[in-house]
Amino acid sequence: MESEKPIISKLPINDHHKYSIVDLINSQLLELFFLEHPDVEKNSPRNTHLVNSFINANKKKAVWVYYPWRDIAVHTVSEDIYYKIRTSRNRNYISAEEQINYHSFVVGIIGLSVGASALHSLVLTGGPKKIKISDHDELEVSNLNRVHASLLEIGQNKVRIAARRVWEMDPFVELQIWDRGINDESLDEFIFSPPRIGILVDAVDDIELKIKSHEICSKSGIPVLMATDVGDGAVLQVERFDLGPGSPIFDGRCEKLKLHAIRKHDQQEWLSLAEAMIGPGVLSQKMGESLGEIGRSLRGIPQLGTAASIAGAMTAYAVRKIANKGDLPSGRYRIDIDQWLRR
């Protein structure tokens, strides 16, 4: 995966083969000018000289970004200017200080189904520059109802697909790739190896890994967000272990669960454990009925792209609140379109 990262340099990539070039400098600096001069009329001929002078003075701040998977080199503004332009419409809803805190936070995401929506929402809003992502699964056609990917990427690792999507949005994001997934032995390394994560986003199906990761974070004072798409909505479990290290995981709903008791469980046991973690009163009638059909008329749990998008947005919002020490207590938070979108 390292070889597939964007190559960023001050000078054009020195290579013997011909690659496509996309030059964005003039358009980006034009946009920057009007961002810094909101009082200047865009289409006024008398401002043409002022605009051109600004563009020519700032062209030296450009860099080249080469995308090996597309064989394209992009001539673009430097990281600081790019970030300023890209997050300009966040103002003033997100203050400059809040944006800095959000961007400086380190996030770890385990599981890239719903986790991919969380990753996308984080990067889209100018969130953490340093992100660790993990999943060993390969993309299947049935994933395309909720994962932003293409038919051309079927059979590829979900982490690789998500990383490319991120870097095409922001080539300066520092992703740490775990495309073989995580197990008991590597979990500590994922959480604590530099850069140590400031928050864990749990979107993994593995019950054992889920419980162990929450336990480690509880002991270490690392907050956890567990995003779950449920029917036409989503549930976000917030565990503010940063405010009270050693707190019981899942609000104490699973205190009686022991790792040795879940190492060998069948599908129905998995569903029971998953329901216990999410908590009572969350599943809709349709979802409850669907769970009873798994292994009969259904292969897996029904999941919708709309719900995954909601879960991703909820997660990004919670990360931003926690990064800025906002008021977001531990507990379950739910958005249910089926209940809310009614007359």
GROMACS .gro file of C-alpha atoms in nm:
model
  343
    1MET     CA    1   0.000   0.000   0.000
    2GLU     CA    2   0.290   0.234   0.065
    3SER     CA    3   0.369   0.249  -0.307
    4GLU     CA    4   0.010   0.353  -0.378
    5LYS     CA    5   0.022   0.667  -0.168
    6PRO     CA    6   0.015   0.997  -0.358
    7ILE     CA    7   0.365   1.128  -0.425
    8ILE     CA    8   0.391   1.494  -0.331
    9SER     CA    9   0.680   1.709  -0.450
   10LYS     CA   10   0.770   2.068  -0.533
   11LEU     CA   11   0.879   1.973  -0.883
   12PRO     CA   12   0.704   1.760  -1.148
   13ILE     CA   13   0.750   1.386  -1.104
   14ASN     CA   14   1.064   1.280  -1.289
   15ASP     CA   15   0.960   0.968  -1.473
   16HIS     CA   16   1.037   0.829  -1.815
   17HIS     CA   17   0.680   0.744  -1.910
   18LYS     CA   18   0.417   1.001  -2.000
   19TYR     CA   19   0.143   1.060  -1.746
   20SER     CA   20  -0.160   1.287  -1.761
   21ILE     CA   21  -0.137   1.632  -1.605
   22VAL     CA   22  -0.416   1.832  -1.443
   23ASP     CA   23  -0.320   2.193  -1.366
   24LEU     CA   24  -0.548   2.351  -1.106
   25ILE     CA   25  -0.330   2.637  -0.984
   26ASN     CA   26  -0.503   2.930  -1.152
   27SER     CA   27  -0.854   2.819  -1.059
   28GLN     CA   28  -0.753   2.746  -0.698
   29LEU     CA   29  -0.576   3.079  -0.650
   30LEU     CA   30  -0.868   3.260  -0.809
   31GLU     CA   31  -1.093   3.097  -0.551
   32LEU     CA   32  -0.848   3.187  -0.274
   33PHE     CA   33  -0.843   3.551  -0.383
   34PHE     CA   34  -1.217   3.592  -0.348
   35LEU     CA   35  -1.216   3.404  -0.018
   36GLU     CA   36  -0.965   3.654   0.118
   37HIS     CA   37  -1.144   3.949  -0.046
   38PRO     CA   38  -1.516   3.878   0.008
   39ASP     CA   39  -1.599   4.244  -0.059
   40VAL     CA   40  -1.458   4.238  -0.415
   41GLU     CA   41  -1.707   4.190  -0.697
   42LYS     CA   42  -1.625   3.877  -0.899
   43ASN     CA   43  -1.715   3.984  -1.251
   44SER     CA   44  -1.595   4.342  -1.241
   45PRO     CA   45  -1.335   4.416  -1.518
   46ARG     CA   46  -1.166   4.675  -1.298
   47ASN     CA   47  -1.053   4.398  -1.061
   48THR     CA   48  -0.885   4.187  -1.330
   49HIS     CA   49  -0.538   4.333  -1.272
   50LEU     CA   50  -0.570   4.289  -0.895
   51VAL     CA   51  -0.672   3.925  -0.937
   52ASN     CA   52  -0.395   3.844  -1.185
   53SER     CA   53  -0.132   4.002  -0.962
   54PHE     CA   54  -0.250   3.791  -0.670
   55ILE     CA   55  -0.237   3.470  -0.873
   56ASN     CA   56   0.110   3.539  -1.011
   57ALA     CA   57   0.244   3.625  -0.664
   58ASN     CA   58   0.120   3.299  -0.512
   59LYS     CA   59   0.203   3.048  -0.786
   60LYS     CA   60   0.534   2.966  -0.620
   61LYS     CA   61   0.341   2.797  -0.337
   62ALA     CA   62   0.229   2.516  -0.568
   63VAL     CA   63   0.311   2.145  -0.538
   64TRP     CA   64   0.270   1.839  -0.759
   65VAL     CA   65   0.063   1.540  -0.649
   66TYR     CA   66   0.107   1.220  -0.847
   67TYR     CA   67  -0.162   0.950  -0.814
   68PRO     CA   68  -0.004   0.619  -0.922
   69TRP     CA   69  -0.336   0.432  -0.945
   70ARG     CA   70  -0.464   0.690  -1.195
   71ASP     CA   71  -0.129   0.778  -1.352
   72ILE     CA   72  -0.219   1.146  -1.315
   73ALA     CA   73  -0.014   1.435  -1.175
   74VAL     CA   74  -0.207   1.728  -1.030
   75HIS     CA   75  -0.055   2.075  -1.003
   76THR     CA   76  -0.213   2.214  -0.689
   77VAL     CA   77  -0.164   2.465  -0.410
   78SER     CA   78   0.036   2.374  -0.099
   79GLU     CA   79  -0.118   2.190   0.194
   80ASP     CA   80  -0.195   2.495   0.410
   81ILE     CA   81  -0.364   2.683   0.127
   82TYR     CA   82  -0.552   2.374   0.010
   83TYR     CA   83  -0.687   2.312   0.359
   84LYS     CA   84  -0.785   2.677   0.394
   85ILE     CA   85  -0.982   2.670   0.070
   86ARG     CA   86  -1.135   2.328   0.130
   87THR     CA   87  -1.268   2.418   0.476
   88SER     CA   88  -1.362   2.778   0.394
   89ARG     CA   89  -1.733   2.699   0.382
   90ASN     CA   90  -1.713   2.549   0.732
   91ARG     CA   91  -1.676   2.903   0.864
   92ASN     CA   92  -1.817   3.035   1.087
   93TYR     CA   93  -2.022   2.735   1.189
   94ILE     CA   94  -1.694   2.576   1.292
   95SER     CA   95  -1.458   2.833   1.440
   96ALA     CA   96  -1.092   2.850   1.340
   97GLU     CA   97  -0.987   2.711   1.680
   98GLU     CA   98  -1.239   2.427   1.660
   99GLN     CA   99  -1.121   2.337   1.310
  100ILE     CA  100  -0.759   2.320   1.429
  101ASN     CA  101  -0.851   2.098   1.724
  102TYR     CA  102  -1.056   1.873   1.498
  103HIS     CA  103  -0.778   1.849   1.240
  104SER     CA  104  -0.516   1.773   1.507
  105PHE     CA  105  -0.709   1.481   1.659
  106VAL     CA  106  -0.595   1.125   1.578
  107VAL     CA  107  -0.866   0.869   1.497
  108GLY     CA  108  -0.858   0.493   1.459
  109ILE     CA  109  -1.136   0.320   1.261
  110ILE     CA  110  -1.187  -0.055   1.278
  111GLY     CA  111  -1.420  -0.191   1.009
  112LEU     CA  112  -1.483  -0.020   0.678
  113SER     CA  113  -1.844  -0.078   0.595
  114VAL     CA  114  -2.017   0.174   0.819
  115GLY     CA  115  -1.663   0.277   0.909
  116ALA     CA  116  -1.607   0.390   0.550
  117SER     CA  117  -1.898   0.633   0.584
  118ALA     CA  118  -1.746   0.764   0.907
  119LEU     CA  119  -1.408   0.804   0.737
  120HIS     CA  120  -1.566   0.988   0.444
  121SER     CA  121  -1.760   1.224   0.674
  122LEU     CA  122  -1.449   1.296   0.883
  123VAL     CA  123  -1.234   1.387   0.583
  124LEU     CA  124  -1.517   1.571   0.409
  125THR     CA  125  -1.551   1.809   0.705
  126GLY     CA  126  -1.179   1.875   0.734
  127GLY     CA  127  -1.137   1.643   1.029
  128PRO     CA  128  -0.833   1.455   1.155
  129LYS     CA  129  -0.522   1.468   0.939
  130LYS     CA  130  -0.391   1.145   1.096
  131ILE     CA  131  -0.620   0.844   1.071
  132LYS     CA  132  -0.564   0.471   1.115
  133ILE     CA  133  -0.798   0.244   0.919
  134SER     CA  134  -0.834  -0.132   0.938
  135ASP     CA  135  -1.028  -0.403   0.751
  136HIS     CA  136  -0.922  -0.730   0.590
  137ASP     CA  137  -1.235  -0.779   0.379
  138GLU     CA  138  -1.257  -0.747   0.004
  139LEU     CA  139  -1.534  -0.552  -0.166
  140GLU     CA  140  -1.829  -0.756  -0.293
  141VAL     CA  141  -2.113  -0.649  -0.520
  142SER     CA  142  -2.360  -0.667  -0.229
  143ASN     CA  143  -2.150  -0.402  -0.049
  144LEU     CA  144  -2.235  -0.146  -0.318
  145ASN     CA  145  -2.569  -0.061  -0.156
  146ARG     CA  146  -2.382   0.118   0.125
  147VAL     CA  147  -2.009   0.148   0.044
  148HIS     CA  148  -1.892   0.425  -0.190
  149ALA     CA  149  -1.699   0.225  -0.448
  150SER     CA  150  -1.730   0.108  -0.807
  151LEU     CA  151  -1.781  -0.211  -1.002
  152LEU     CA  152  -1.418  -0.183  -1.113
  153GLU     CA  153  -1.307  -0.225  -0.750
  154ILE     CA  154  -1.486  -0.554  -0.676
  155GLY     CA  155  -1.242  -0.799  -0.517
  156GLN     CA  156  -1.012  -0.527  -0.385
  157ASN     CA  157  -0.942  -0.466  -0.019
  158LYS     CA  158  -1.185  -0.220   0.142
  159VAL     CA  159  -0.903  -0.028   0.308
  160ARG     CA  160  -0.729   0.028  -0.024
  161ILE     CA  161  -1.051   0.151  -0.183
  162ALA     CA  162  -1.127   0.386   0.106
  163ALA     CA  163  -0.769   0.520   0.113
  164ARG     CA  164  -0.778   0.612  -0.254
  165ARG     CA  165  -1.110   0.787  -0.206
  166VAL     CA  166  -0.966   0.989   0.084
  167TRP     CA  167  -0.647   1.086  -0.099
  168GLU     CA  168  -0.836   1.197  -0.407
  169MET     CA  169  -1.030   1.433  -0.179
  170ASP     CA  170  -0.728   1.543   0.025
  171PRO     CA  171  -0.381   1.412  -0.071
  172PHE     CA  172  -0.231   1.554   0.249
  173VAL     CA  173  -0.423   1.327   0.488
  174GLU     CA  174  -0.186   1.088   0.665
  175LEU     CA  175  -0.348   0.745   0.658
  176GLN     CA  176  -0.199   0.450   0.840
  177ILE     CA  177  -0.311   0.139   0.654
  178TRP     CA  178  -0.402  -0.191   0.820
  179ASP     CA  179  -0.529  -0.386   0.522
  180ARG     CA  180  -0.487  -0.725   0.690
  181GLY     CA  181  -0.723  -0.631   0.969
  182ILE     CA  182  -0.657  -0.653   1.341
  183ASN     CA  183  -0.639  -0.946   1.581
  184ASP     CA  184  -0.570  -0.991   1.953
  185GLU     CA  185  -0.196  -0.956   1.900
  186SER     CA  186  -0.206  -0.639   1.687
  187LEU     CA  187  -0.485  -0.451   1.866
  188ASP     CA  188  -0.251  -0.283   2.116
  189GLU     CA  189  -0.021  -0.179   1.834
  190PHE     CA  190  -0.311  -0.028   1.638
  191ILE     CA  191  -0.421   0.179   1.938
  192PHE     CA  192  -0.089   0.282   2.093
  193SER     CA  193   0.177   0.282   1.821
  194PRO     CA  194   0.263   0.632   1.697
  195PRO     CA  195   0.052   0.821   1.647
  196ARG     CA  196  -0.151   0.700   1.946
  197ILE     CA  197  -0.518   0.738   1.868
  198GLY     CA  198  -0.725   0.996   2.055
  199ILE     CA  199  -1.051   0.816   1.981
  200LEU     CA  200  -1.157   0.476   1.848
  201VAL     CA  201  -1.439   0.431   1.598
  202ASP     CA  202  -1.571   0.076   1.633
  203ALA     CA  203  -1.753  -0.047   1.321
  204VAL     CA  204  -1.633  -0.407   1.335
  205ASP     CA  205  -1.849  -0.722   1.332
  206ASP     CA  206  -1.608  -0.938   1.532
  207ILE     CA  207  -1.768  -0.955   1.880
  208GLU     CA  208  -1.450  -1.068   2.055
  209LEU     CA  209  -1.243  -0.788   1.899
  210LYS     CA  210  -1.518  -0.539   1.975
  211ILE     CA  211  -1.526  -0.624   2.345
  212LYS     CA  212  -1.148  -0.637   2.382
  213SER     CA  213  -1.097  -0.301   2.207
  214HIS     CA  214  -1.352  -0.134   2.434
  215GLU     CA  215  -1.189  -0.284   2.741
  216ILE     CA  216  -0.843  -0.160   2.639
  217CYS     CA  217  -0.978   0.189   2.568
  218SER     CA  218  -1.166   0.193   2.899
  219LYS     CA  219  -0.847   0.119   3.093
  220SER     CA  220  -0.646   0.373   2.889
  221GLY     CA  221  -0.893   0.662   2.895
  222ILE     CA  222  -0.954   0.660   2.520
  223PRO     CA  223  -1.312   0.744   2.414
  224VAL     CA  224  -1.494   0.502   2.184
  225LEU     CA  225  -1.770   0.558   1.929
  226MET     CA  226  -1.963   0.253   1.809
  227ALA     CA  227  -2.166   0.333   1.499
  228THR     CA  228  -2.441   0.092   1.398
  229ASP     CA  229  -2.675   0.133   1.102
  230VAL     CA  230  -3.021   0.009   1.195
  231GLY     CA  231  -3.290  -0.006   0.927
  232ASP     CA  232  -3.363   0.351   0.816
  233GLY     CA  233  -3.156   0.506   1.091
  234ALA     CA  234  -2.849   0.468   1.305
  235VAL     CA  235  -2.739   0.433   1.666
  236LEU     CA  236  -2.422   0.583   1.804
  237GLN     CA  237  -2.287   0.444   2.130
  238VAL     CA  238  -2.063   0.706   2.295
  239GLU     CA  239  -1.823   0.591   2.565
  240ARG     CA  240  -1.636   0.881   2.722
  241PHE     CA  241  -1.357   0.683   2.882
  242ASP     CA  242  -1.147   1.001   2.857
  243LEU     CA  243  -1.369   1.148   3.130
  244GLY     CA  244  -1.374   0.838   3.348
  245PRO     CA  245  -1.114   0.568   3.276
  246GLY     CA  246  -1.220   0.223   3.389
  247SER     CA  247  -1.590   0.281   3.324
  248PRO     CA  248  -1.792  -0.028   3.225
  249ILE     CA  249  -1.817  -0.086   2.850
  250PHE     CA  250  -2.150  -0.060   2.666
  251ASP     CA  251  -2.298   0.125   2.967
  252GLY     CA  252  -2.261  -0.195   3.168
  253ARG     CA  253  -2.507  -0.385   2.950
  254CYS     CA  254  -2.255  -0.660   2.882
  255GLU     CA  255  -2.074  -0.688   3.214
  256LYS     CA  256  -2.151  -1.059   3.236
  257LEU     CA  257  -2.001  -1.134   2.896
  258LYS     CA  258  -1.665  -1.307   2.914
  259LEU     CA  259  -1.428  -1.352   2.623
  260HIS     CA  260  -1.404  -1.727   2.675
  261ALA     CA  261  -1.783  -1.749   2.638
  262ILE     CA  262  -1.793  -1.592   2.293
  263ARG     CA  263  -1.500  -1.755   2.119
  264LYS     CA  264  -1.725  -2.027   1.978
  265HIS     CA  265  -2.070  -1.892   1.905
  266ASP     CA  266  -2.313  -1.959   1.623
  267GLN     CA  267  -2.501  -1.696   1.424
  268GLN     CA  268  -2.795  -1.677   1.664
  269GLU     CA  269  -2.559  -1.631   1.959
  270TRP     CA  270  -2.381  -1.356   1.766
  271LEU     CA  271  -2.713  -1.178   1.706
  272SER     CA  272  -2.803  -1.202   2.075
  273LEU     CA  273  -2.468  -1.059   2.177
  274ALA     CA  274  -2.493  -0.781   1.919
  275GLU     CA  275  -2.842  -0.687   2.039
  276ALA     CA  276  -2.716  -0.676   2.399
  277MET     CA  277  -2.439  -0.436   2.299
  278ILE     CA  278  -2.668  -0.204   2.107
  279GLY     CA  279  -2.926  -0.215   2.384
  280PRO     CA  280  -3.302  -0.263   2.407
  281GLY     CA  281  -3.564  -0.065   2.220
  282VAL     CA  282  -3.349   0.010   1.918
  283LEU     CA  283  -3.453  -0.242   1.655
  284SER     CA  284  -3.757  -0.162   1.443
  285GLN     CA  285  -4.025  -0.424   1.378
  286LYS     CA  286  -3.890  -0.482   1.026
  287MET     CA  287  -3.535  -0.526   1.155
  288GLY     CA  288  -3.648  -0.762   1.430
  289GLU     CA  289  -3.836  -0.972   1.178
  290SER     CA  290  -3.537  -0.971   0.943
  291LEU     CA  291  -3.299  -1.096   1.211
  292GLY     CA  292  -3.522  -1.399   1.255
  293GLU     CA  293  -3.484  -1.477   0.885
  294ILE     CA  294  -3.103  -1.484   0.883
  295GLY     CA  295  -2.988  -1.829   0.783
  296ARG     CA  296  -3.331  -1.899   0.633
  297SER     CA  297  -3.442  -1.652   0.367
  298LEU     CA  298  -3.164  -1.397   0.436
  299ARG     CA  299  -2.788  -1.443   0.420
  300GLY     CA  300  -2.697  -1.149   0.643
  301ILE     CA  301  -2.826  -0.848   0.834
  302PRO     CA  302  -3.010  -0.596   0.613
  303GLN     CA  303  -2.812  -0.272   0.578
  304LEU     CA  304  -2.899   0.043   0.382
  305GLY     CA  305  -2.671   0.309   0.237
  306THR     CA  306  -2.889   0.587   0.379
  307ALA     CA  307  -2.844   0.448   0.730
  308ALA     CA  308  -2.469   0.404   0.682
  309SER     CA  309  -2.445   0.769   0.573
  310ILE     CA  310  -2.634   0.881   0.883
  311ALA     CA  311  -2.405   0.671   1.104
  312GLY     CA  312  -2.101   0.828   0.938
  313ALA     CA  313  -2.232   1.181   0.989
  314MET     CA  314  -2.315   1.111   1.354
  315THR     CA  315  -1.966   0.973   1.410
  316ALA     CA  316  -1.791   1.273   1.251
  317TYR     CA  317  -2.002   1.513   1.457
  318ALA     CA  318  -1.917   1.324   1.778
  319VAL     CA  319  -1.544   1.321   1.696
  320ARG     CA  320  -1.552   1.698   1.640
  321LYS     CA  321  -1.737   1.754   1.970
  322ILE     CA  322  -1.494   1.536   2.166
  323ALA     CA  323  -1.188   1.689   1.997
  324ASN     CA  324  -1.310   2.027   2.117
  325LYS     CA  325  -1.400   1.902   2.465
  326GLY     CA  326  -1.767   1.958   2.395
  327ASP     CA  327  -2.062   1.837   2.599
  328LEU     CA  328  -2.133   1.487   2.472
  329PRO     CA  329  -2.196   1.246   2.760
  330SER     CA  330  -2.166   0.871   2.737
  331GLY     CA  331  -2.478   0.695   2.617
  332ARG     CA  332  -2.678   0.591   2.314
  333TYR     CA  333  -2.782   0.843   2.051
  334ARG     CA  334  -3.031   0.751   1.779
  335ILE     CA  335  -3.160   0.896   1.455
  336ASP     CA  336  -3.460   0.715   1.308
  337ILE     CA  337  -3.585   0.855   0.977
  338ASP     CA  338  -3.880   0.618   0.975
  339GLN     CA  339  -4.012   0.778   1.294
  340TRP     CA  340  -3.907   1.138   1.232
  341LEU     CA  341  -3.998   1.190   0.867
  342ARG     CA  342  -4.373   1.183   0.911
  343ARG     CA  343  -4.655   1.436   0.880
   0.00000   0.00000   0.00000
